[in-house]
Coordinates of N, CA and C in Angstrom, one line a residue:
M1 N -42.6 -75.0 -69.8 CA -42.5 -74.3 -68.5 C -42.9 -74.9 -67.0
L2 N -43.0 -75.4 -67.2 CA -44.6 -76.0 -66.2 C -43.2 -77.5 -65.9
K3 N -42.7 -77.7 -66.5 CA -41.0 -79.2 -65.8 C -40.6 -77.8 -65.4
S4 N -40.0 -77.1 -65.7 CA -38.9 -77.2 -65.1 C -39.0 -75.5 -63.9
S5 N -40.8 -75.6 -64.2 CA -40.2 -74.9 -62.4 C -40.9 -75.2 -61.7
L6 N -41.5 -76.9 -61.7 CA -41.9 -78.3 -60.4 C -40.4 -78.7 -60.2
F7 N -39.2 -78.1 -61.3 CA -38.0 -79.1 -61.2 C -37.6 -77.7 -60.4
I8 N -37.3 -76.4 -60.0 CA -36.6 -75.9 -59.2 C -37.5 -75.7 -58.0
L9 N -39.3 -76.0 -57.7 CA -40.1 -76.1 -56.7 C -38.7 -77.3 -56.2
L10 N -38.6 -78.2 -56.9 CA -38.6 -80.0 -56.1 C -36.7 -79.3 -55.5
G11 N -35.8 -78.8 -56.8 CA -34.6 -78.7 -56.2 C -34.5 -76.9 -54.8
I12 N -35.4 -76.6 -54.7 CA -35.5 -75.7 -53.2 C -36.3 -76.2 -51.9
N13 N -36.5 -77.8 -52.2 CA -37.1 -79.2 -51.4 C -36.1 -79.5 -51.0
I14 N -35.6 -80.0 -51.7 CA -35.0 -80.5 -51.3 C -33.1 -79.8 -50.7
F15 N -33.0 -79.1 -51.5 CA -31.9 -78.5 -51.0 C -31.5 -77.7 -49.9
S16 N -32.4 -76.6 -50.0 CA -32.7 -75.0 -48.6 C -33.0 -75.6 -47.4
D17 N -32.0 -75.7 -46.2 CA -32.5 -75.9 -44.8 C -32.9 -74.4 -44.2
N18 N -34.0 -73.1 -45.2 CA -34.0 -72.1 -44.2 C -36.0 -72.7 -44.3
I19 N -36.6 -73.0 -43.0 CA -38.1 -72.9 -43.6 C -38.8 -72.0 -44.0
L20 N -39.0 -70.6 -44.3 CA -39.8 -70.2 -45.4 C -39.4 -70.1 -46.3
L21 N -38.7 -70.2 -46.8 CA -37.8 -70.3 -48.3 C -38.8 -71.5 -48.6
V22 N -38.6 -73.0 -47.9 CA -39.8 -73.8 -47.6 C -40.9 -73.8 -47.7
F23 N -41.8 -73.3 -46.8 CA -42.7 -72.3 -47.2 C -43.2 -72.0 -47.7
I24 N -42.3 -71.5 -48.2 CA -43.4 -70.3 -50.3 C -44.0 -71.2 -50.3
T25 N -42.5 -72.5 -50.9 CA -42.6 -73.5 -51.3 C -44.2 -74.2 -52.0
T26 N -43.8 -73.9 -50.3 CA -45.9 -75.0 -50.1 C -46.3 -75.0 -50.2
L27 N -46.4 -72.7 -50.0 CA -47.2 -72.5 -50.8 C -47.8 -72.5 -52.2
I28 N -46.3 -72.0 -52.9 CA -46.8 -72.5 -54.6 C -47.5 -73.2 -55.3
L29 N -47.3 -74.4 -54.6 CA -47.1 -76.1 -54.5 C -49.5 -75.8 -53.8
I30 N -49.4 -75.6 -52.6 CA -51.1 -75.6 -53.2 C -51.7 -74.4 -54.1
F31 N -51.2 -73.9 -54.6 CA -51.9 -72.7 -55.7 C -52.0 -73.0 -56.5
L32 N -50.8 -74.4 -57.1 CA -50.2 -75.3 -58.3 C -51.5 -76.3 -58.0
N33 N -51.7 -76.9 -57.4 CA -53.4 -78.2 -57.1 C -54.3 -77.5 -57.3
L34 N -54.2 -76.3 -56.0 CA -55.9 -75.6 -56.2 C -55.9 -75.3 -57.7
K35 N -55.2 -74.1 -58.5 CA -54.6 -74.1 -59.6 C -55.3 -75.5 -61.1
Y36 N -54.5 -76.9 -61.3 CA -55.0 -78.0 -61.9 C -55.9 -78.3 -61.9
K37 N -57.0 -78.1 -60.5 CA -57.9 -78.8 -59.6 C -58.1 -80.6 -59.4
I38 N -56.4 -80.8 -58.9 CA -56.4 -81.9 -57.8 C -57.5 -81.2 -57.2
D39 N -57.8 -83.1 -57.1 CA -58.7 -83.1 -55.5 C -57.4 -83.0 -54.3
I40 N -57.0 -82.6 -53.5 CA -56.5 -82.8 -52.2 C -56.7 -83.7 -51.2
K41 N -58.4 -83.1 -50.8 CA -58.8 -84.3 -49.8 C -58.4 -85.7 -50.3
K42 N -58.9 -85.9 -52.1 CA -59.4 -87.2 -52.5 C -58.1 -88.2 -51.8
N43 N -57.0 -87.2 -52.3 CA -55.9 -88.3 -52.7 C -55.0 -87.7 -51.3
M44 N -55.3 -87.1 -50.5 CA -54.6 -86.9 -48.3 C -55.7 -89.0 -48.8
A45 N -57.0 -88.5 -48.2 CA -57.3 -89.8 -48.0 C -56.9 -91.0 -49.2
K46 N -57.2 -91.1 -49.6 CA -56.2 -92.4 -50.2 C -54.1 -93.0 -49.5
I47 N -53.9 -91.3 -49.6 CA -52.6 -91.3 -48.9 C -52.8 -91.5 -47.0
K48 N -54.6 -91.7 -46.3 CA -54.3 -90.7 -45.4 C -52.7 -91.9 -44.3
F49 N -53.4 -92.9 -43.8 CA -52.1 -94.2 -43.6 C -51.3 -93.9 -43.6
L50 N -50.7 -93.3 -44.7 CA -49.0 -93.2 -45.6 C -48.4 -91.5 -45.0
F51 N -49.3 -91.0 -44.6 CA -48.8 -89.6 -44.4 C -49.6 -89.8 -42.6
F52 N -49.7 -90.0 -41.7 CA -49.7 -90.1 -40.6 C -48.6 -90.8 -40.4
L53 N -47.6 -91.6 -41.1 CA -47.0 -92.3 -40.6 C -45.1 -90.9 -40.5
Y54 N -45.6 -91.1 -42.0 CA -44.5 -89.1 -42.2 C -44.8 -88.6 -41.5
F55 N -45.7 -88.5 -40.8 CA -46.1 -87.4 -39.6 C -45.2 -87.0 -37.9
M56 N -45.7 -88.6 -37.9 CA -45.4 -89.7 -37.2 C -43.8 -89.4 -36.3
T57 N -43.1 -89.7 -37.8 CA -41.2 -89.3 -38.4 C -40.7 -88.5 -37.8
C58 N -41.4 -87.9 -38.7 CA -41.5 -86.0 -38.0 C -41.1 -85.5 -37.1
L59 N -41.9 -86.2 -36.3 CA -43.0 -85.5 -34.7 C -41.1 -85.7 -34.3
L60 N -40.8 -87.9 -34.5 CA -40.1 -88.1 -33.8 C -38.8 -86.6 -33.4
Q61 N -38.7 -86.3 -34.7 CA -37.8 -85.5 -34.4 C -37.7 -84.7 -34.0
I62 N -39.0 -83.9 -33.2 CA -38.8 -83.2 -31.8 C -37.2 -83.4 -30.9
F63 N -37.8 -85.1 -30.7 CA -37.5 -85.4 -29.4 C -36.0 -86.2 -29.9
Y64 N -35.8 -85.9 -30.6 CA -34.8 -86.8 -31.2 C -33.6 -85.5 -31.0
T65 N -34.0 -84.4 -31.5 CA -32.8 -83.6 -31.2 C -33.0 -83.2 -30.0
Q66 N -32.1 -83.4 -29.0 CA -31.9 -82.9 -27.9 C -30.8 -81.6 -27.4
E67 N -30.3 -80.8 -28.4 CA -30.0 -80.1 -27.9 C -30.2 -78.4 -28.9
G68 N -29.3 -76.7 -27.7 CA -30.8 -76.1 -28.2 C -30.5 -75.7 -27.2
R69 N -31.8 -74.6 -27.4 CA -32.2 -73.8 -26.9 C -33.8 -74.2 -26.3
V70 N -33.5 -74.8 -24.6 CA -35.0 -76.2 -24.5 C -36.2 -74.7 -24.7
I71 N -37.4 -74.6 -25.1 CA -38.2 -74.9 -25.3 C -38.9 -74.9 -23.9
F72 N -39.1 -76.2 -23.5 CA -40.5 -76.9 -22.4 C -39.4 -77.7 -22.7
K73 N -40.0 -78.9 -21.0 CA -39.1 -79.9 -21.0 C -41.0 -81.2 -20.4
I74 N -40.5 -82.1 -21.6 CA -41.7 -83.4 -21.5 C -41.0 -84.1 -20.2
Y75 N -40.9 -84.8 -19.1 CA -40.3 -85.8 -18.3 C -38.9 -85.4 -19.2
K76 N -38.4 -86.4 -19.4 CA -37.1 -86.4 -19.8 C -36.1 -85.7 -20.8
F77 N -37.2 -85.4 -22.2 CA -37.2 -85.1 -22.9 C -37.9 -83.5 -23.0
Y78 N -36.2 -82.8 -23.8 CA -35.9 -81.1 -23.5 C -36.5 -81.1 -25.4
I79 N -37.6 -80.2 -25.8 CA -38.5 -79.3 -26.4 C -37.7 -78.3 -27.0
T80 N -36.6 -78.6 -27.8 CA -36.3 -77.9 -28.3 C -36.5 -77.0 -29.3
R81 N -35.7 -75.7 -29.7 CA -35.9 -74.8 -31.1 C -35.7 -75.1 -32.1
E82 N -34.1 -76.1 -31.8 CA -34.2 -77.2 -33.4 C -34.3 -78.1 -33.1
G83 N -34.8 -78.6 -32.9 CA -36.2 -79.9 -33.0 C -37.5 -79.7 -32.8
L84 N -37.7 -78.7 -33.0 CA -38.7 -77.4 -34.2 C -38.9 -77.5 -35.4
G85 N -37.6 -77.0 -35.8 CA -37.4 -76.7 -37.3 C -36.6 -77.6 -37.7
N86 N -36.1 -79.2 -37.4 CA -36.5 -80.6 -37.7 C -36.7 -80.5 -38.2
F87 N -38.5 -80.3 -37.3 CA -39.9 -80.6 -37.6 C -39.6 -80.5 -38.3
I88 N -40.1 -78.9 -38.5 CA -40.8 -77.6 -39.2 C -40.9 -78.4 -41.3
L89 N -39.3 -78.6 -40.8 CA -38.7 -78.6 -42.3 C -39.0 -80.1 -42.8
N90 N -38.3 -81.0 -42.5 CA -38.7 -81.7 -42.9 C -40.5 -82.3 -43.5
F91 N -41.4 -81.6 -42.2 CA -42.7 -81.8 -42.8 C -43.3 -81.4 -43.8
L92 N -42.7 -79.9 -43.8 CA -43.0 -79.5 -45.0 C -41.8 -80.4 -46.0
R93 N -40.6 -80.7 -46.1 CA -40.6 -81.3 -47.5 C -41.0 -82.7 -48.0
I94 N -41.7 -83.5 -47.1 CA -41.8 -85.0 -47.0 C -44.2 -84.4 -48.0
Y95 N -44.6 -83.7 -47.7 CA -45.6 -82.6 -47.9 C -45.5 -82.4 -49.6
N96 N -44.2 -81.3 -49.5 CA -44.0 -80.7 -51.2 C -44.0 -82.0 -51.3
L97 N -43.3 -82.7 -51.8 CA -42.3 -84.0 -52.4 C -44.2 -84.5 -52.9
M98 N -45.2 -84.6 -52.0 CA -46.3 -85.3 -52.1 C -47.2 -83.6 -53.9
L99 N -47.2 -83.1 -52.8 CA -46.9 -82.0 -53.3 C -47.5 -81.9 -54.7
L100 N -45.9 -82.5 -54.8 CA -45.5 -82.0 -55.7 C -45.4 -83.9 -56.9
S101 N -45.6 -84.5 -56.3 CA -46.2 -85.5 -57.5 C -47.7 -85.7 -57.7
W102 N -48.7 -85.3 -56.9 CA -49.5 -85.3 -57.4 C -50.1 -84.7 -58.6
I103 N -49.1 -82.7 -58.7 CA -49.1 -81.9 -60.2 C -48.0 -83.2 -61.0
V104 N -47.8 -84.4 -61.0 CA -47.3 -84.8 -62.2 C -47.9 -85.5 -62.3
T105 N -48.2 -86.7 -61.3 CA -48.8 -87.4 -62.1 C -50.4 -87.0 -63.0
T106 N -51.6 -85.5 -62.5 CA -51.7 -85.0 -62.8 C -51.5 -84.6 -64.9
K107 N -50.9 -84.7 -65.0 CA -50.5 -83.5 -65.8 C -49.6 -84.1 -67.1
K108 N -49.6 -86.0 -65.6 CA -48.5 -86.6 -66.4 C -47.3 -86.0 -67.4
L109 N -46.7 -85.6 -66.9 CA -45.1 -85.0 -66.9 C -44.1 -85.9 -67.2
L110 N -44.7 -86.9 -66.4 CA -43.6 -87.8 -66.8 C -43.5 -88.8 -68.4
N111 N -42.9 -89.5 -69.3 CA -43.2 -90.1 -70.3 C -41.9 -91.2 -70.2
G112 N -42.2 -91.9 -70.8 CA -41.6 -93.4 -71.5 C -41.4 -94.2 -70.2
K113 N -40.1 -94.7 -69.8 CA -39.9 -95.4 -68.6 C -41.1 -94.9 -67.3
F114 N -40.4 -94.2 -67.2 CA -41.6 -93.6 -65.7 C -43.3 -93.9 -65.1
N115 N -43.0 -93.5 -66.9 CA -44.6 -93.2 -67.3 C -45.7 -94.8 -66.8
K116 N -45.1 -95.9 -67.4 CA -44.8 -97.2 -67.1 C -44.5 -97.3 -64.6
Y117 N -44.6 -96.8 -64.7 CA -44.6 -97.5 -63.5 C -44.8 -96.2 -62.5
Q118 N -45.8 -95.6 -63.2 CA -46.4 -94.5 -62.2 C -47.7 -94.9 -61.7
N119 N -49.3 -95.9 -62.7 CA -49.7 -96.5 -62.2 C -50.1 -97.6 -61.2
V120 N -48.9 -98.7 -61.1 CA -48.4 -99.2 -60.2 C -47.5 -99.0 -59.1
I121 N -47.1 -98.1 -58.9 CA -46.6 -96.6 -57.7 C -48.2 -96.7 -56.8
E122 N -49.3 -95.8 -58.3 CA -50.0 -95.7 -57.2 C -50.8 -96.9 -56.5
N123 N -50.5 -97.9 -57.7 CA -51.8 -99.1 -56.4 C -51.0 -99.5 -55.7
V124 N -49.6 -99.8 -55.9 CA -48.7 -99.7 -54.1 C -49.1 -98.7 -53.2
I125 N -49.1 -97.3 -53.2 CA -49.6 -97.0 -52.7 C -51.6 -96.6 -51.2
D126 N -52.1 -97.9 -52.4 CA -53.2 -97.3 -51.8 C -54.1 -98.6 -50.8
L127 N -52.7 -100.3 -52.1 CA -52.6 -101.0 -51.2 C -51.6 -101.1 -49.8
V128 N -50.8 -100.1 -49.6 CA -50.8 -100.5 -47.9 C -51.2 -100.6 -47.1
P129 N -51.9 -99.6 -46.6 CA -53.3 -99.4 -45.1 C -53.3 -101.5 -45.0
Q130 N -54.2 -102.0 -46.6 CA -53.6 -103.7 -46.6 C -52.0 -104.1 -45.8
A131 N -51.2 -103.7 -46.4 CA -50.5 -104.3 -46.5 C -49.9 -104.9 -44.8
L132 N -49.8 -104.2 -44.6 CA -50.5 -103.3 -42.5 C -51.2 -104.5 -42.3
V133 N -52.8 -104.7 -42.7 CA -53.0 -105.7 -41.7 C -52.8 -106.7 -42.1
M134 N -51.8 -106.7 -43.1 CA -51.7 -108.6 -43.1 C -50.8 -108.9 -42.7
I135 N -49.4 -108.1 -42.7 CA -48.8 -107.9 -40.9 C -49.0 -108.4 -40.4
K136 N -49.0 -107.4 -39.6 CA -50.9 -108.5 -38.4 C -51.3 -109.5 -38.0
K137 N -51.8 -109.6 -39.4 CA -51.7 -111.0 -39.2 C -51.3 -112.3 -38.9
R138 N -49.7 -111.6 -39.7 CA -48.5 -112.4 -39.7 C -48.8 -113.7 -41.0
M139 N -48.9 -113.1 -41.6 CA -48.5 -114.5 -42.6 C -48.3 -114.3 -43.9
K140 N -47.5 -115.0 -43.4 CA -46.1 -115.5 -44.3 C -45.8 -114.7 -46.0
I141 N -44.5 -113.9 -45.7 CA -43.9 -112.7 -46.0 C -44.4 -113.5 -48.2
K142 N -44.2 -115.3 -48.3 CA -44.6 -115.9 -50.0 C -46.0 -114.7 -50.7
W143 N -47.5 -116.0 -49.5 CA -48.5 -115.1 -49.6 C -48.6 -113.7 -49.7
F144 N -48.0 -113.2 -49.0 CA -48.1 -111.7 -48.5 C -47.6 -110.6 -50.0
F145 N -46.5 -110.6 -50.9 CA -46.8 -110.7 -52.3 C -46.7 -110.9 -53.1
R146 N -47.9 -112.4 -52.9 CA -48.7 -112.9 -53.9 C -49.8 -112.1 -54.6
Y147 N -50.7 -111.8 -52.5 CA -51.0 -110.8 -52.6 C -51.4 -109.8 -53.8
I148 N -49.7 -109.2 -53.1 CA -49.9 -107.2 -53.4 C -50.0 -108.0 -54.8
L149 N -48.7 -108.6 -55.8 CA -48.9 -108.3 -56.9 C -50.7 -109.1 -57.4
K150 N -50.8 -109.8 -57.1 CA -52.0 -109.8 -57.5 C -53.5 -108.9 -58.0
Q151 N -53.9 -107.8 -56.5 CA -54.1 -107.0 -56.7 C -52.9 -106.0 -57.5
I152 N -52.2 -106.1 -57.5 CA -51.6 -104.8 -58.4 C -52.0 -105.4 -59.9
R153 N -52.2 -106.7 -60.4 CA -52.9 -106.9 -61.9 C -53.9 -106.7 -61.9
V154 N -55.1 -106.6 -60.7 CA -56.8 -106.8 -61.0 C -56.8 -105.5 -61.4
K155 N -55.9 -104.5 -61.0 CA -56.5 -102.6 -60.5 C -55.5 -102.5 -62.2
N156 N -54.5 -103.1 -63.2 CA -54.3 -102.1 -63.7 C -55.4 -103.7 -65.0

């Protein structure tokens, strides 16, 4: 029952362009996360940098969409109603995907091939801030991948 309802919520999240419907999906997913006692604050702390990148990417949607009804102008950029709608819709979709993934991870709903990769993916997400620091230090790509793979092996 949980798998099918999560699959329906995923479908709504991906295929719906209605902001209200996606927002209701967000509320349902937050409720499910609270019901299954998933620590949202701890999970957000793990991926705060990645979440910041998602937020900034969605924020660019406001400036990228320049046609439509203008709300106000910042220098040469117009903040339009359509751009704001795109921002909200994309941000909620990404947030919903994170909420869905936390439920799937906590309830261990993926079996078989996908279950094997779950820990590796979690470790890679945890290493994103370290990876960005290593890129900033201009580390050679070979040593960069060796460091990441070594950290994944140590954590497993």
